[in-house]
Tab-separated table of C-alpha atoms and ligand atoms in Angstrom:
chain	number	residue	atom	x	y	z
A	1461	MET	CA	61.893	53.844	-8.652
A	1462	PRO	CA	57.874	53.600	-9.153
A	1463	ILE	CA	55.455	55.274	-7.127
A	1464	ARG	CA	54.802	52.857	-3.928
A	1465	LEU	CA	51.254	52.960	-2.414
A	1466	PHE	CA	48.796	51.955	0.462
A	1467	ASP	CA	46.240	49.289	-1.048
A	1468	THR	CA	43.296	48.489	0.686
A	1469	LEU	CA	43.031	45.026	-0.096
A	1470	SER	CA	46.273	43.763	0.586
A	1471	ARG	CA	47.102	46.441	3.314
A	1472	THR	CA	50.105	46.273	2.337
A	1473	GLU	CA	52.780	49.151	0.011
A	1474	LYS	CA	52.648	47.580	-3.261
A	1475	GLU	CA	54.312	49.372	-6.579
A	1476	LEU	CA	52.383	51.400	-9.498
A	1477	ARG	CA	52.988	50.213	-12.722
A	1478	PRO	CA	50.243	49.086	-15.829
A	1479	ALA	CA	49.210	45.173	-15.063
A	1480	ALA	CA	51.340	45.047	-19.750
A	1481	PRO	CA	54.517	47.073	-19.747
A	1482	GLY	CA	53.739	49.748	-22.002
A	1483	THR	CA	49.926	50.397	-21.731
A	1484	PRO	CA	48.286	52.778	-20.431
A	1485	PHE	CA	47.587	52.796	-16.133
A	1486	GLY	CA	44.028	52.036	-15.412
A	1487	MET	CA	42.341	54.154	-12.868
A	1488	TYR	CA	38.885	54.496	-12.327
A	1489	CYS	CA	37.476	56.806	-9.195
A	1490	CYS	CA	34.013	57.344	-7.888
A	1491	GLY	CA	32.758	60.200	-9.104
A	1492	PRO	CA	30.246	62.522	-6.941
A	1493	THR	CA	26.846	62.587	-7.108
A	1494	VAL	CA	25.708	66.023	-9.056
A	1495	TYR	CA	22.320	66.842	-7.001
A	1496	GLY	CA	24.391	70.118	-5.242
A	1497	PRO	CA	27.903	71.945	-5.081
A	1498	ALA	CA	30.227	69.264	-4.264
A	1499	HIS	CA	31.567	70.068	-0.814
A	1500	ILE	CA	35.220	70.607	0.079
A	1501	GLY	CA	35.231	67.032	1.665
A	1502	ASN	CA	34.466	65.543	-1.775
A	1503	PHE	CA	36.790	68.238	-3.275
A	1504	ARG	CA	39.542	66.209	-1.085
A	1505	THR	CA	38.874	63.226	-2.352
A	1506	PHE	CA	39.189	64.098	-5.623
A	1507	LEU	CA	42.087	66.686	-5.153
A	1508	ILE	CA	44.361	63.533	-3.608
A	1509	GLN	CA	43.212	61.628	-6.548
A	1510	ASP	CA	44.556	63.929	-8.775
A	1511	THR	CA	47.888	63.747	-7.225
A	1512	LEU	CA	48.051	60.993	-7.835
A	1513	ARG	CA	47.271	60.907	-11.479
A	1514	ARG	CA	50.377	63.981	-11.254
A	1515	ALA	CA	52.412	62.247	-9.693
A	1516	LEU	CA	52.420	58.919	-12.501
A	1517	GLU	CA	52.386	61.153	-15.266
A	1518	LEU	CA	55.763	62.691	-13.974
A	1519	ASP	CA	56.820	59.357	-13.320
A	1520	GLY	CA	56.337	58.112	-16.524
A	1521	LEU	CA	53.450	56.624	-17.056
A	1522	ALA	CA	50.851	57.265	-19.254
A	1523	VAL	CA	46.939	57.260	-16.950
A	1524	LYS	CA	43.665	56.560	-19.041
A	1525	HIS	CA	41.703	58.240	-15.520
A	1526	VAL	CA	38.096	57.450	-15.720
A	1527	ARG	CA	35.808	59.095	-13.435
A	1528	ASN	CA	31.872	58.495	-13.760
A	1529	LEU	CA	28.804	60.789	-12.743
A	1530	THR	CA	26.404	59.511	-10.195
A	1531	ASP	CA	23.501	61.110	-12.282
A	1532	VAL	CA	20.245	58.697	-11.373
A	1533	ASP	CA	19.812	57.858	-7.203
A	1534	ASP	CA	17.730	58.603	-4.905
A	1535	LYS	CA	18.978	62.085	-4.181
A	1536	THR	CA	19.038	63.308	-8.019
A	1537	ILE	CA	15.893	61.997	-8.364
A	1538	ARG	CA	13.369	63.321	-5.122
A	1539	SER	CA	16.124	66.956	-6.026
A	1540	SER	CA	14.918	67.358	-9.940
A	1541	MET	CA	11.328	66.860	-8.717
A	1542	LYS	CA	10.898	68.775	-6.158
A	1543	GLU	CA	12.462	71.620	-8.670
A	1544	GLY	CA	9.622	70.835	-11.773
A	1545	VAL	CA	12.627	69.948	-14.072
A	1546	SER	CA	13.678	66.953	-15.525
A	1547	LEU	CA	16.026	64.949	-14.087
A	1548	LYS	CA	18.783	65.485	-17.254
A	1549	ALA	CA	18.534	69.644	-17.100
A	1550	PHE	CA	19.023	69.060	-12.978
A	1551	THR	CA	21.775	66.754	-13.382
A	1552	ASP	CA	23.209	68.901	-16.993
A	1553	LYS	CA	23.107	72.193	-14.443
A	1554	TRP	CA	25.224	70.226	-11.398
A	1555	THR	CA	27.492	68.593	-13.758
A	1556	ALA	CA	28.538	71.775	-14.788
A	1557	LYS	CA	29.126	73.267	-11.383
A	1558	PHE	CA	31.435	70.279	-10.642
A	1559	HIS	CA	33.514	70.944	-13.886
A	1560	ALA	CA	33.889	74.515	-12.978
A	1561	ASP	CA	35.099	74.289	-9.590
A	1562	CYS	CA	37.163	70.948	-10.624
A	1563	ASP	CA	38.877	73.702	-13.654
A	1564	ALA	CA	39.541	75.821	-10.202
A	1565	LEU	CA	41.215	73.879	-8.510
A	1566	ASN	CA	43.471	72.503	-11.023
A	1567	MET	CA	42.388	69.208	-11.490
A	1568	GLN	CA	42.863	67.140	-14.467
A	1569	ARG	CA	39.868	66.598	-16.630
A	1570	PRO	CA	39.403	62.679	-16.743
A	1571	ALA	CA	40.013	60.362	-20.007
A	1572	VAL	CA	36.495	59.418	-19.418
A	1573	GLU	CA	33.265	60.713	-17.523
A	1574	PRO	CA	30.843	58.368	-18.241
A	1575	SER	CA	27.690	58.667	-16.872
A	1576	ALA	CA	25.332	56.123	-14.990
A	1577	VAL	CA	21.531	57.319	-16.713
A	1578	GLU	CA	24.010	56.980	-20.480
A	1579	HIS	CA	24.809	53.792	-19.259
A	1580	ILE	CA	21.924	52.032	-18.578
A	1581	PRO	CA	22.056	49.582	-21.082
A	1582	HIS	CA	25.753	48.132	-20.057
A	1583	GLN	CA	24.020	47.569	-16.172
A	1584	ILE	CA	20.749	45.276	-17.810
A	1585	ARG	CA	23.967	43.700	-19.318
A	1586	MET	CA	25.550	42.619	-16.325
A	1587	ILE	CA	22.496	42.158	-13.888
A	1588	GLU	CA	21.640	39.275	-16.873
A	1589	LYS	CA	24.756	37.697	-16.800
A	1590	LEU	CA	24.540	37.718	-12.632
A	1591	VAL	CA	21.030	36.404	-12.609
A	1592	ALA	CA	22.545	33.760	-15.610
A	1593	ARG	CA	25.243	32.634	-13.094
A	1594	GLY	CA	22.977	32.041	-10.126
A	1595	HIS	CA	24.299	34.893	-8.338
A	1596	ALA	CA	21.055	37.475	-8.347
A	1597	TYR	CA	17.846	36.814	-7.975
A	1598	VAL	CA	14.816	38.346	-9.142
A	1599	ALA	CA	11.942	39.956	-6.445
A	1600	ALA	CA	7.971	40.056	-6.602
A	1601	ASP	CA	8.239	43.507	-7.300
A	1602	GLY	CA	10.673	43.118	-10.108
A	1603	SER	CA	13.821	44.068	-7.941
A	1604	VAL	CA	16.455	42.014	-8.848
A	1605	TYR	CA	19.472	41.598	-5.978
A	1606	PHE	CA	22.945	40.761	-5.503
A	1607	LYS	CA	22.877	36.836	-3.659
A	1608	VAL	CA	25.918	37.306	-1.240
A	1609	CYS	CA	25.718	33.926	0.643
A	1610	THR	CA	26.801	33.004	-3.970
A	1611	CYS	CA	30.234	35.424	-3.283
A	1612	HIS	CA	32.420	33.007	-1.749
A	1613	ASP	CA	35.408	35.911	-0.893
A	1614	TYR	CA	33.030	38.522	-0.462
A	1615	GLY	CA	34.179	41.147	2.550
A	1616	LYS	CA	37.741	40.462	1.841
A	1617	LEU	CA	38.556	44.523	0.856
A	1618	ALA	CA	36.852	45.602	3.923
A	1619	HIS	CA	38.203	42.667	5.820
A	1620	ILE	CA	35.175	41.923	7.289
A	1621	ASP	CA	33.099	38.849	8.957
A	1622	ARG	CA	30.427	37.731	6.170
A	1623	SER	CA	27.986	36.047	8.652
A	1624	LYS	CA	28.388	38.673	10.830
A	1625	LEU	CA	27.218	41.067	8.365
A	1626	GLN	CA	23.806	43.885	8.875
A	1627	THR	CA	21.781	45.336	6.707
A	1628	GLN	CA	22.979	47.379	4.263
A	1629	ASN	CA	22.767	50.751	3.779
A	1630	GLU	CA	21.705	50.492	0.243
A	1631	ASN	CA	23.868	53.765	-0.608
A	1632	SER	CA	24.326	57.693	0.082
A	1633	ALA	CA	20.995	58.059	-1.715
A	1634	GLY	CA	19.192	57.045	1.460
A	1635	ALA	CA	18.949	53.503	3.006
A	1636	ALA	CA	17.189	50.313	1.734
A	1637	ASN	CA	12.726	50.594	2.038
A	1638	ALA	CA	10.822	49.236	3.489
A	1639	ALA	CA	10.273	46.828	0.150
A	1640	ASP	CA	13.605	46.054	-0.282
A	1641	GLU	CA	13.841	44.702	3.559
A	1642	TYR	CA	11.165	42.323	2.777
A	1643	ASP	CA	11.708	40.942	-0.819
A	1644	ARG	CA	15.010	40.119	0.270
A	1645	GLU	CA	15.837	36.845	0.925
A	1646	SER	CA	18.913	37.684	3.335
A	1647	VAL	CA	19.408	41.348	5.012
A	1648	ALA	CA	23.278	40.829	2.886
A	1649	ASP	CA	22.104	40.982	-0.066
A	1650	PHE	CA	22.138	44.715	-1.934
A	1651	ALA	CA	19.725	45.832	-4.945
A	1652	LEU	CA	21.309	46.177	-8.946
A	1653	TRP	CA	17.801	46.839	-10.200
A	1654	LYS	CA	15.317	48.879	-8.359
A	1655	ALA	CA	11.112	48.820	-9.678
A	1656	TRP	CA	9.849	52.015	-10.197
A	1657	LYS	CA	7.766	53.528	-7.344
A	1658	PRO	CA	5.074	56.408	-8.151
A	1659	GLU	CA	8.112	58.352	-6.126
A	1660	ASP	CA	10.011	57.896	-8.779
A	1661	GLY	CA	8.014	59.968	-11.203
A	1662	PRO	CA	9.121	59.730	-14.777
A	1663	ASN	CA	12.256	58.165	-14.192
A	1664	LYS	CA	12.221	54.742	-15.221
A	1665	TRP	CA	13.707	52.948	-17.731
A	1666	ASP	CA	12.802	49.248	-19.099
A	1667	SER	CA	14.278	46.076	-18.293
A	1668	PRO	CA	13.464	42.362	-18.449
A	1669	TRP	CA	12.552	43.138	-15.392
A	1670	GLY	CA	9.843	45.738	-15.591
A	1671	PRO	CA	10.537	49.193	-15.410
A	1672	GLY	CA	12.642	51.010	-13.072
A	1673	ARG	CA	16.365	52.024	-12.503
A	1674	PRO	CA	19.831	50.800	-11.375
A	1675	GLY	CA	20.798	49.882	-8.121
A	1676	TRP	CA	24.221	52.785	-7.095
A	1677	HIS	CA	26.883	50.069	-6.991
A	1678	ILE	CA	26.159	48.552	-10.469
A	1679	GLU	CA	26.869	51.414	-12.112
A	1680	CYS	CA	30.557	51.490	-11.041
A	1681	SER	CA	30.851	48.248	-11.906
A	1682	ALA	CA	29.592	48.682	-15.529
A	1683	MET	CA	31.491	51.401	-16.388
A	1684	SER	CA	34.754	50.977	-15.192
A	1685	ILE	CA	34.729	47.354	-16.978
A	1686	GLU	CA	33.152	49.442	-20.719
A	1687	TYR	CA	36.054	51.613	-20.521
A	1688	LEU	CA	39.624	50.185	-18.540
A	1689	GLY	CA	38.705	46.818	-19.307
A	1690	GLU	CA	37.872	43.465	-16.857
A	1691	THR	CA	40.721	43.411	-14.696
A	1692	PHE	CA	42.079	47.031	-14.173
A	1693	ASP	CA	44.810	48.461	-12.156
A	1694	LEU	CA	43.413	51.124	-9.470
A	1695	HIS	CA	40.626	51.634	-8.249
A	1696	GLY	CA	39.844	55.029	-5.583
A	1697	GLY	CA	37.230	56.323	-3.484
A	1698	GLY	CA	36.754	58.112	-0.209
A	1699	VAL	CA	37.391	55.374	2.983
A	1700	ASP	CA	33.194	55.933	3.321
A	1701	LEU	CA	33.055	54.055	-0.219
A	1702	CYS	CA	35.669	51.089	1.041
A	1703	PHE	CA	32.202	49.332	1.907
A	1704	PRO	CA	29.760	48.609	0.931
A	1705	HIS	CA	30.087	50.044	-2.325
A	1706	HIS	CA	33.518	48.812	-3.449
A	1707	GLU	CA	33.101	45.128	-1.760
A	1708	ASN	CA	29.972	45.374	-3.458
A	1709	GLU	CA	31.451	46.444	-6.727
A	1710	ILE	CA	34.112	43.367	-6.474
A	1711	ALA	CA	31.733	40.861	-5.875
A	1712	GLN	CA	29.398	41.953	-8.704
A	1713	SER	CA	32.320	42.558	-11.180
A	1714	GLU	CA	34.663	39.047	-10.488
A	1715	CYS	CA	30.620	37.177	-10.356
A	1716	ALA	CA	30.021	38.372	-13.828
A	1717	THR	CA	33.312	37.657	-15.297
A	1718	GLY	CA	34.615	34.819	-13.592
A	1719	LYS	CA	37.884	36.904	-13.272
A	1720	LYS	CA	39.877	37.555	-10.328
A	1721	ASP	CA	41.296	41.543	-9.673
A	1722	PHE	CA	38.654	43.286	-10.452
A	1723	SER	CA	40.832	46.273	-9.574
A	1724	ARG	CA	44.684	45.595	-9.159
A	1725	HIS	CA	44.812	48.015	-6.373
A	1726	TRP	CA	42.604	49.970	-4.040
A	1727	PHE	CA	43.219	53.549	-3.195
A	1728	HIS	CA	40.758	55.055	-0.428
A	1729	SER	CA	42.271	58.387	0.889
A	1730	GLU	CA	40.009	59.415	4.575
A	1731	HIS	CA	38.024	61.842	5.878
A	1732	LEU	CA	38.208	65.590	5.746
A	1733	MET	CA	36.606	67.138	9.217
A	1734	VAL	CA	35.954	70.717	9.787
A	1735	ASP	CA	36.682	72.315	12.618
A	1736	GLY	CA	37.449	68.868	14.637
A	1737	ALA	CA	34.151	67.861	13.254
A	1738	LYS	CA	32.435	65.622	10.722
A	1739	MET	CA	31.173	68.075	7.927
A	1740	SER	CA	27.599	68.615	8.131
A	1741	LYS	CA	24.789	71.134	7.221
A	1742	SER	CA	23.206	71.076	10.427
A	1743	LEU	CA	26.895	72.038	12.296
A	1744	GLY	CA	26.999	75.115	9.855
A	1745	ASN	CA	30.410	73.184	8.903
A	1746	LEU	CA	30.024	71.998	5.634
A	1747	TYR	CA	32.006	74.345	2.415
A	1748	THR	CA	31.961	75.026	-0.584
A	1749	LEU	CA	34.214	76.331	-2.771
A	1750	ASP	CA	32.167	78.646	-3.201
A	1751	ASP	CA	32.415	79.607	0.337
A	1752	LEU	CA	35.440	80.010	0.430
A	1753	LYS	CA	35.691	82.380	-2.214
A	1754	ALA	CA	33.136	84.188	-0.270
A	1755	LYS	CA	36.094	84.780	3.033
A	1756	GLY	CA	38.649	85.830	0.045
A	1757	ALA	CA	40.369	82.179	-0.653
A	1758	SER	CA	42.068	82.024	-3.719
A	1759	PRO	CA	40.992	78.573	-5.087
A	1760	MET	CA	45.264	77.344	-5.041
A	1761	ALA	CA	45.174	78.335	-1.317
A	1762	VAL	CA	42.073	75.972	-0.690
A	1763	ARG	CA	43.725	73.636	-3.160
A	1764	TYR	CA	46.885	73.643	-1.054
A	1765	ALA	CA	44.995	73.280	2.366
A	1766	LEU	CA	42.942	69.890	1.407
A	1767	ILE	CA	45.710	67.996	-0.175
A	1768	SER	CA	48.649	68.918	2.682
A	1769	GLY	CA	47.551	66.164	4.886
A	1770	HIS	CA	48.830	62.603	4.193
A	1771	TYR	CA	45.406	60.993	2.550
A	1772	ARG	CA	45.273	58.057	4.851
A	1773	THR	CA	44.609	60.027	7.994
A	1774	GLN	CA	41.791	62.424	8.376
A	1775	LEU	CA	42.859	65.572	8.206
A	1776	ASN	CA	41.034	68.700	10.060
A	1777	PHE	CA	40.078	71.894	8.029
A	1778	THR	CA	40.030	75.711	9.820
A	1779	LEU	CA	39.790	78.606	8.485
A	1780	LYS	CA	43.046	79.321	9.506
A	1781	SER	CA	44.319	76.220	7.531
A	1782	LEU	CA	43.047	78.475	4.648
A	1783	GLU	CA	45.868	81.529	6.060
A	1784	ASP	CA	48.705	79.116	5.973
A	1785	ALA	CA	48.300	77.471	2.935
A	1786	ALA	CA	48.027	81.365	0.978
A	1787	SER	CA	51.641	82.290	2.721
A	1788	ALA	CA	53.144	79.390	2.619
A	1789	LEU	CA	52.354	79.760	-1.468
A	1790	GLU	CA	53.849	83.013	-1.272
A	1791	LYS	CA	56.792	81.813	0.245
A	1792	ILE	CA	56.762	79.658	-2.517
A	1793	GLU	CA	56.462	81.888	-4.893
A	1794	ARG	CA	59.068	84.453	-4.109
A	1795	ALA	CA	61.898	81.815	-3.978
A	1796	ALA	CA	60.396	81.553	-7.732
A	1797	GLU	CA	60.820	84.979	-8.413
A	1798	ARG	CA	64.342	84.898	-6.829
A	1799	LEU	CA	65.420	81.917	-8.627
A	1800	LEU	CA	63.739	83.019	-11.974
A	1801	ALA	CA	65.914	86.162	-11.645
A	1802	LYS	CA	69.274	84.418	-11.252
A	1803	ALA	CA	68.655	82.505	-13.928
A	1804	GLY	CA	68.580	85.530	-16.043
A	1805	LEU	CA	64.299	83.474	-17.364
A	1806	GLU	CA	60.710	85.452	-16.818
A	1807	LYS	CA	57.282	84.344	-14.668
A	1808	ALA	CA	56.070	83.403	-18.255
A	1809	ASP	CA	59.161	80.763	-18.560
A	1810	PHE	CA	58.339	78.811	-14.752
A	1811	LEU	CA	56.149	75.710	-17.145
A	1812	PRO	CA	54.864	72.841	-15.894
A	1813	PRO	CA	57.217	69.874	-16.953
A	1814	ALA	CA	56.956	67.785	-20.299
A	1815	VAL	CA	55.432	64.593	-18.563
A	1816	HIS	CA	56.192	61.529	-19.891
A	1817	GLU	CA	59.497	62.671	-20.364
A	1818	LYS	CA	62.289	61.132	-18.308
A	1819	ASN	CA	64.008	64.971	-17.076
A	1820	THR	CA	65.972	63.841	-14.538
A	1821	ALA	CA	67.281	68.063	-13.660
A	1822	TRP	CA	65.412	68.379	-10.174
A	1823	GLY	CA	68.098	70.305	-8.439
A	1824	SER	CA	67.610	70.965	-4.669
A	1825	TYR	CA	63.626	69.584	-4.508
A	1826	LEU	CA	64.629	65.334	-5.357
A	1827	PRO	CA	64.185	65.180	-1.446
A	1828	ALA	CA	60.283	66.430	-2.462
A	1829	TRP	CA	59.516	64.026	-5.400
A	1830	GLU	CA	60.876	60.422	-3.220
A	1831	ALA	CA	58.450	61.402	-0.503
A	1832	LEU	CA	56.113	61.203	-3.199
A	1833	GLN	CA	57.102	58.444	-4.591
A	1834	ASN	CA	56.421	57.051	-0.974
A	1835	ASP	CA	52.768	56.343	-0.409
A	1836	LEU	CA	51.804	60.122	-1.635
A	1837	ASN	CA	53.700	61.391	1.041
A	1838	VAL	CA	52.569	65.515	0.718
A	1839	PRO	CA	53.493	66.716	4.109
A	1840	ALA	CA	56.367	65.060	3.882
A	1841	ALA	CA	56.842	66.434	0.243
A	1842	LEU	CA	55.506	70.125	1.177
A	1843	GLY	CA	58.144	69.575	3.965
A	1844	LYS	CA	60.946	69.164	1.521
A	1845	VAL	CA	60.278	71.194	-0.700
A	1846	PHE	CA	60.195	74.226	2.269
A	1847	SER	CA	63.819	72.746	2.902
A	1848	ALA	CA	65.075	73.716	-0.410
A	1849	LEU	CA	63.004	77.278	-1.150
A	1850	PRO	CA	66.465	79.107	0.517
A	1851	ASN	CA	68.830	77.742	-1.981
A	1852	ALA	CA	67.140	80.642	-3.742
A	1853	ASN	CA	68.673	83.023	-1.663
A	1854	ARG	CA	72.587	82.063	-1.755
A	1855	PRO	CA	74.295	84.671	-3.600
A	1856	GLU	CA	76.851	81.598	-4.659
A	1857	LEU	CA	73.767	80.091	-6.642
A	1858	SER	CA	74.956	79.331	-10.350
A	1859	PRO	CA	72.275	80.013	-12.821
A	1860	ALA	CA	72.887	76.461	-14.196
A	1861	ASP	CA	71.986	75.196	-10.384
A	1862	ALA	CA	68.984	77.757	-10.272
A	1863	ARG	CA	67.495	76.802	-13.596
A	1864	ALA	CA	68.074	72.883	-12.380
A	1865	ASP	CA	65.896	74.073	-8.896
A	1866	LEU	CA	63.771	75.742	-11.048
A	1867	SER	CA	63.638	72.279	-12.781
A	1868	GLY	CA	63.032	70.408	-9.854
A	1869	LEU	CA	60.224	72.396	-8.434
A	1870	ALA	CA	58.396	73.199	-11.923
A	1871	LYS	CA	57.536	69.602	-11.295
A	1872	ILE	CA	56.883	68.995	-8.142
A	1873	LEU	CA	54.610	71.113	-8.494
A	1874	PHE	CA	53.292	69.761	-11.655
A	1875	ALA	CA	52.705	66.969	-9.416
A	1876	LEU	CA	50.795	68.684	-6.877
A	1877	GLY	CA	48.698	70.188	-9.041
A	1878	ILE	CA	49.501	73.966	-7.467
A	1879	ARG	CA	50.290	77.115	-10.309
A	1880	LEU	CA	52.418	80.027	-8.951
A	1881	PHE	CA	51.465	83.485	-9.922
A	1882	THR	CA	47.585	82.821	-10.777
A	1883	THR	CA	46.686	85.667	-7.989
A	1884	GLU	CA	48.046	89.040	-8.763
A	1885	LYS	CA	48.313	91.585	-6.416
A	1886	LYS	CA	44.931	93.216	-5.319
A	1887	ALA	CA	45.194	96.769	-6.472
A	1888	GLU	CA	44.261	97.612	-2.776
A	1889	GLU	CA	47.511	96.317	-1.358
A	1890	ILE	CA	49.064	98.355	-3.395
A	1891	PRO	CA	49.433	101.711	-2.984
A	1892	SER	CA	48.343	104.206	-4.639
A	1893	ASP	CA	51.444	106.212	-5.244
A	1894	VAL	CA	53.130	102.619	-6.522
A	1895	ALA	CA	50.251	102.217	-8.581
A	1896	GLY	CA	50.270	105.051	-10.264
A	1897	LEU	CA	54.427	104.942	-10.478
A	1898	GLY	CA	54.451	101.116	-11.798
A	1899	ALA	CA	51.886	102.108	-14.527
A	1900	ARG	CA	53.771	105.099	-15.545
A	1901	ARG	CA	56.933	103.467	-15.738
A	1902	TRP	CA	55.330	100.577	-18.063
A	1903	ALA	CA	53.832	102.953	-20.601
A	1904	ALA	CA	57.394	105.236	-20.870
A	1905	LYS	CA	59.166	101.627	-21.881
A	1906	GLN	CA	56.043	100.893	-23.919
A	1907	ALA	CA	57.066	104.516	-25.970
A	1908	LYS	CA	60.365	103.092	-25.670
A	1909	ASP	CA	61.516	106.218	-23.272
A	1910	PHE	CA	63.972	103.721	-21.251
A	1911	ALA	CA	65.045	106.702	-19.636
A	1912	GLY	CA	61.973	107.572	-17.755
A	1913	ALA	CA	61.675	103.661	-17.620
A	1914	ASP	CA	64.555	104.023	-15.169
A	1915	ALA	CA	63.482	107.252	-13.440
A	1916	LEU	CA	60.395	106.219	-12.311
A	1917	ARG	CA	62.375	102.528	-11.414
A	1918	LEU	CA	64.624	104.429	-8.818
A	1919	GLU	CA	61.609	106.023	-7.717
A	1920	LEU	CA	58.752	102.964	-7.308
A	1921	GLU	CA	63.080	101.146	-5.465
A	1922	LYS	CA	62.844	104.782	-3.174
A	1923	LEU	CA	59.497	103.577	-2.185
A	1924	GLY	CA	60.339	100.034	-1.505
A	1925	TRP	CA	58.676	98.771	-4.801
A	1926	LYS	CA	59.730	97.219	-8.142
A	1927	SER	CA	58.275	95.714	-11.326
A	1928	LEU	CA	58.623	92.469	-12.262
A	1929	ASP	CA	57.792	92.120	-16.338
A	1930	ARG	CA	56.754	89.799	-18.607
A	1931	LYS	CA	56.560	90.254	-22.262
A	1932	ASP	CA	52.409	91.036	-21.989
A	1933	GLY	CA	52.331	92.929	-18.623
A	1934	TYR	CA	54.309	93.431	-15.104
A	1935	SER	CA	53.650	92.811	-12.246
A	1936	LEU	CA	54.809	94.752	-8.811
A	1937	VAL	CA	56.313	93.030	-5.535
A	1938	ARG	CA	57.439	94.575	-2.771
A	1939	LEU	CA	61.745	94.718	-3.023
B	2403	AMP	P1	29.707	61.527	-3.456
B	2403	AMP	O1	29.012	62.910	-4.546
B	2403	AMP	O2	28.521	61.364	-1.768
B	2403	AMP	O3	29.205	60.262	-4.449
B	2403	AMP	O4	31.590	61.601	-2.899
B	2403	AMP	C1	31.877	62.025	-3.744
B	2403	AMP	C2	33.345	61.480	-3.315
B	2403	AMP	O5	33.627	61.896	-1.952
B	2403	AMP	C3	33.392	59.791	-2.845
B	2403	AMP	O6	34.996	59.544	-3.410
B	2403	AMP	C4	32.976	59.940	-1.431
B	2403	AMP	O7	34.204	58.899	-0.452
B	2403	AMP	C5	34.139	61.197	-0.808
B	2403	AMP	N1	33.835	62.063	0.153
B	2403	AMP	C6	32.374	61.966	0.648
B	2403	AMP	N2	32.606	63.006	2.248
B	2403	AMP	C7	34.014	63.424	2.024
B	2403	AMP	C8	34.466	63.702	3.165
B	2403	AMP	N3	34.187	64.069	4.718
B	2403	AMP	N4	36.220	63.524	3.063
B	2403	AMP	C9	37.167	63.278	2.001
B	2403	AMP	N5	36.065	62.678	0.677
B	2403	AMP	C10	34.755	62.739	1.135
B	2404	ZN	ZN1	31.624	53.362	-7.425
């Protein structure tokens, strides 16, 4: 059965399949504005998208995931000028930081990660089309605006009444400026091209309308169409992007191409709250991954905590939720260790599944997968994982059943992006006498002194510890 997911536009659950069988599933996600470290709210949305992509791959689909980098807007321009560095040097630095955080959170890299600055010609071509077709007009200062009244189904995504439209907050990078207010024919119209202003400094590009830079919304239309075609399978972002950003993307794209169904599916994830409030610097509740690492959290626990709520409800993050995530991960690791032992396998054998291949061995973990297929219900899937874990304790569990459970567990954890055994026990958590015995035992084993190694094993057991050996090393765990 294919994955079913709620679609914001039709307000129904729909099955996820590529439009043409056998072609990759085209998925566009609005990416970060690279002017500082992404916060954990941003990562909630990116992790949910990563989880969806993984689930689709596990379902046997080839996914073409495109996620842009917003590297030109008011925030990036202002911040780079304040630092006295070029826009490129500034955004390169924050892009590298974003990538490092994504890797730590075990997010798959998108197939294409287009930069807005590198696609200015594409955006200009699209604006030219909109002007030629009568959907956009040039204001006195050389800015270009989209004429909302020419788009008859404007408002269809956010389900809003066009006649009641108030002025648009141009984008996340700040409200429309005074010049915009003056030059626009209607308060509902939004900027496609912004004429250069002195405060933009050296950041300007030539266009048929004079020097300036693109508005924010147009970059996603131009780049999604460039890499996925004029219509594609799914478009995602946080709920704040539904209006006006995505509504405007639909209007621009469908008016420029003349084709309906710019994206066949709209996927929005609800926001992360912190301690019951919206995250903000002034409240002191805005966390980055580094902030949480400094508090001793592992990136895997952060990932677990951020995906553990359903994407269609707000999730309240607390530091306690990180502790809960860490202890949940430990429980899963313990069960996996028991299954590995029953199956006669080692930790190194606990590998992610081969995706795009139908592998039907789920063991006790099929209900978890079914929960994920049902509107990407991560909390229900985790609940089913925890119902299945005790199976590992059954004395009568056969090696074959243990292998089936391991296969199912590896697959569900792949979809959730959870890697086990990433954090070895910290040295200080292992008593020094135990650590010493462990090291001597490993050295004896390496020297093929098996009698000596056995004696040390017994000593370790007397202290309540055992060594889990791999080809390349060992970990000490409590019995
Ligand atoms: P930005 O870098 O501001 O363009 O945002 C990147 C992504 O993070 C977008 O998909 C936003 O919708 C999303 N986002 C922003 N704040 C939050 C939040 N508190 N919770 C979840 N997602 C968020
Ligand atoms: Zn976008």
